[in-house]
Amino acid sequence: VAWLDLSRSFDPVEAVARGVRLEWLVVITPVSLDEGLSIAGSLLAGRSVDLLVLDLPGGRLARTDKPSMIADRLHRLAALARRAETLLLILDAPGLAGGLATAVDQSTGIRLELARRSWVRLGRDVVGQRTEALVAHNRHGPPGRRATLRILYAEGGERDACLARDALLIDQAPVHEA
């Protein structure tokens, strides 16, 4: 697996805590969006990975004035991924606006928007989250479908047995910061 960290948000400690085996993951932090897309193309053309995560930037880099060029490059990456039989996962920042958002919309087959709705607690400990997934764009069917996901953070210890008992778990709405 290769993770192109254009957003500079990859946290290896969190990844390990969630069960990611870092020995099977290559994290690359390109200098620019252009460099990241070039590296992605090289990895896909060389059939070097089974899964390529392209973590797109928010903020300044997301406000590009060349959405059609980026959309074209993302289309090409998707075609390369299909030929290489590689899963391509594009992550973008919440509320992404401007040219990069347009490019992602034009080049993806399906776009999901995820929103945390509540924390799941076991006593005073946060042990998971309830997340709503919305199909925002679907090239293969109608958008607008929703699903609620309950994501539990298993740690491999004795406490994990408690996670299977719904009566012990409490959903608590997240506190929004000003």
mmCIF file of C-alpha atoms in Angstrom, residues 53-121:
data_model
loop_
_atom_site.group_PDB
_atom_site.id
_atom_site.type_symbol
_atom_site.label_atom_id
_atom_site.label_comp_id
_atom_site.label_asym_id
_atom_site.label_seq_id
_atom_site.Cartn_x
_atom_site.Cartn_y
_atom_site.Cartn_z
ATOM 1 C CA VAL A 53 -4.353 6.291 -1.281
ATOM 2 C CA LEU A 54 -4.207 9.820 -2.640
ATOM 3 C CA ASP A 55 -4.819 12.139 0.337
ATOM 4 C CA LEU A 56 -5.556 15.482 -1.316
ATOM 5 C CA PRO A 57 -4.683 18.788 0.314
ATOM 6 C CA GLY A 58 -7.057 21.362 1.695
ATOM 7 C CA GLY A 59 -6.379 25.070 2.049
ATOM 8 C CA ARG A 60 -4.055 26.917 -0.312
ATOM 9 C CA LEU A 61 -3.236 23.941 -2.578
ATOM 10 C CA ALA A 62 -6.901 23.083 -3.004
ATOM 11 C CA ARG A 63 -7.663 26.443 -4.638
ATOM 12 C CA THR A 64 -6.241 25.645 -8.016
ATOM 13 C CA ASP A 65 -7.032 27.616 -11.147
ATOM 14 C CA LYS A 66 -6.581 24.540 -13.349
ATOM 15 C CA PRO A 67 -9.462 22.196 -12.385
ATOM 16 C CA SER A 68 -9.818 20.791 -15.908
ATOM 17 C CA MET A 69 -6.118 19.835 -16.027
ATOM 18 C CA ILE A 70 -6.325 18.184 -12.613
ATOM 19 C CA ALA A 71 -9.582 16.442 -13.534
ATOM 20 C CA ASP A 72 -7.858 15.079 -16.655
ATOM 21 C CA ARG A 73 -4.923 13.790 -14.593
ATOM 22 C CA LEU A 74 -7.267 12.189 -12.061
ATOM 23 C CA HIS A 75 -9.183 10.512 -14.934
ATOM 24 C CA ARG A 76 -5.887 9.150 -16.238
ATOM 25 C CA LEU A 77 -4.942 7.879 -12.781
ATOM 26 C CA ALA A 78 -8.302 6.113 -12.504
ATOM 27 C CA ALA A 79 -7.748 4.477 -15.915
ATOM 28 C CA LEU A 80 -4.214 3.412 -14.930
ATOM 29 C CA ALA A 81 -5.569 1.962 -11.679
ATOM 30 C CA ARG A 82 -8.172 -0.102 -13.573
ATOM 31 C CA ARG A 83 -5.539 -1.465 -15.967
ATOM 32 C CA ALA A 84 -3.156 -2.260 -13.113
ATOM 33 C CA GLU A 85 -6.008 -3.803 -11.089
ATOM 34 C CA THR A 86 -5.095 -1.435 -8.253
ATOM 35 C CA LEU A 87 -7.626 0.109 -5.919
ATOM 36 C CA LEU A 88 -7.376 3.907 -6.013
ATOM 37 C CA LEU A 89 -8.802 5.742 -3.021
ATOM 38 C CA ILE A 90 -8.965 9.541 -3.150
ATOM 39 C CA LEU A 91 -9.410 11.361 0.155
ATOM 40 C CA ASP A 92 -10.267 15.033 0.196
ATOM 41 C CA ALA A 93 -10.763 17.585 2.935
ATOM 42 C CA PRO A 94 -14.256 18.281 4.323
ATOM 43 C CA GLY A 95 -15.848 21.281 2.695
ATOM 44 C CA LEU A 96 -13.360 21.204 -0.173
ATOM 45 C CA ALA A 97 -14.244 24.024 -2.538
ATOM 46 C CA GLY A 98 -12.908 25.490 -5.710
ATOM 47 C CA GLY A 99 -11.092 23.878 -8.574
ATOM 48 C CA LEU A 100 -9.836 20.783 -6.798
ATOM 49 C CA ALA A 101 -13.344 19.868 -5.577
ATOM 50 C CA THR A 102 -14.640 20.234 -9.131
ATOM 51 C CA ALA A 103 -11.827 18.056 -10.460
ATOM 52 C CA VAL A 104 -12.493 15.315 -7.907
ATOM 53 C CA ASP A 105 -16.235 15.374 -8.698
ATOM 54 C CA GLN A 106 -15.589 15.067 -12.440
ATOM 55 C CA SER A 107 -13.151 12.183 -12.147
ATOM 56 C CA THR A 108 -14.626 9.861 -9.522
ATOM 57 C CA GLY A 109 -17.144 7.075 -9.943
ATOM 58 C CA ILE A 110 -18.536 7.446 -6.452
ATOM 59 C CA ARG A 111 -18.037 10.134 -3.827
ATOM 60 C CA LEU A 112 -18.916 9.574 -0.196
ATOM 61 C CA GLU A 113 -19.172 12.301 2.394
ATOM 62 C CA LEU A 114 -18.551 11.142 5.952
ATOM 63 C CA ALA A 115 -19.703 13.018 9.046
ATOM 64 C CA ARG A 116 -19.178 11.998 12.659
ATOM 65 C CA ARG A 117 -22.538 12.093 14.417
ATOM 66 C CA SER A 118 -21.574 10.876 17.878
ATOM 67 C CA TRP A 119 -18.879 9.265 19.980
ATOM 68 C CA VAL A 120 -19.377 5.773 21.352
ATOM 69 C CA ARG A 121 -18.308 5.474 24.986
#
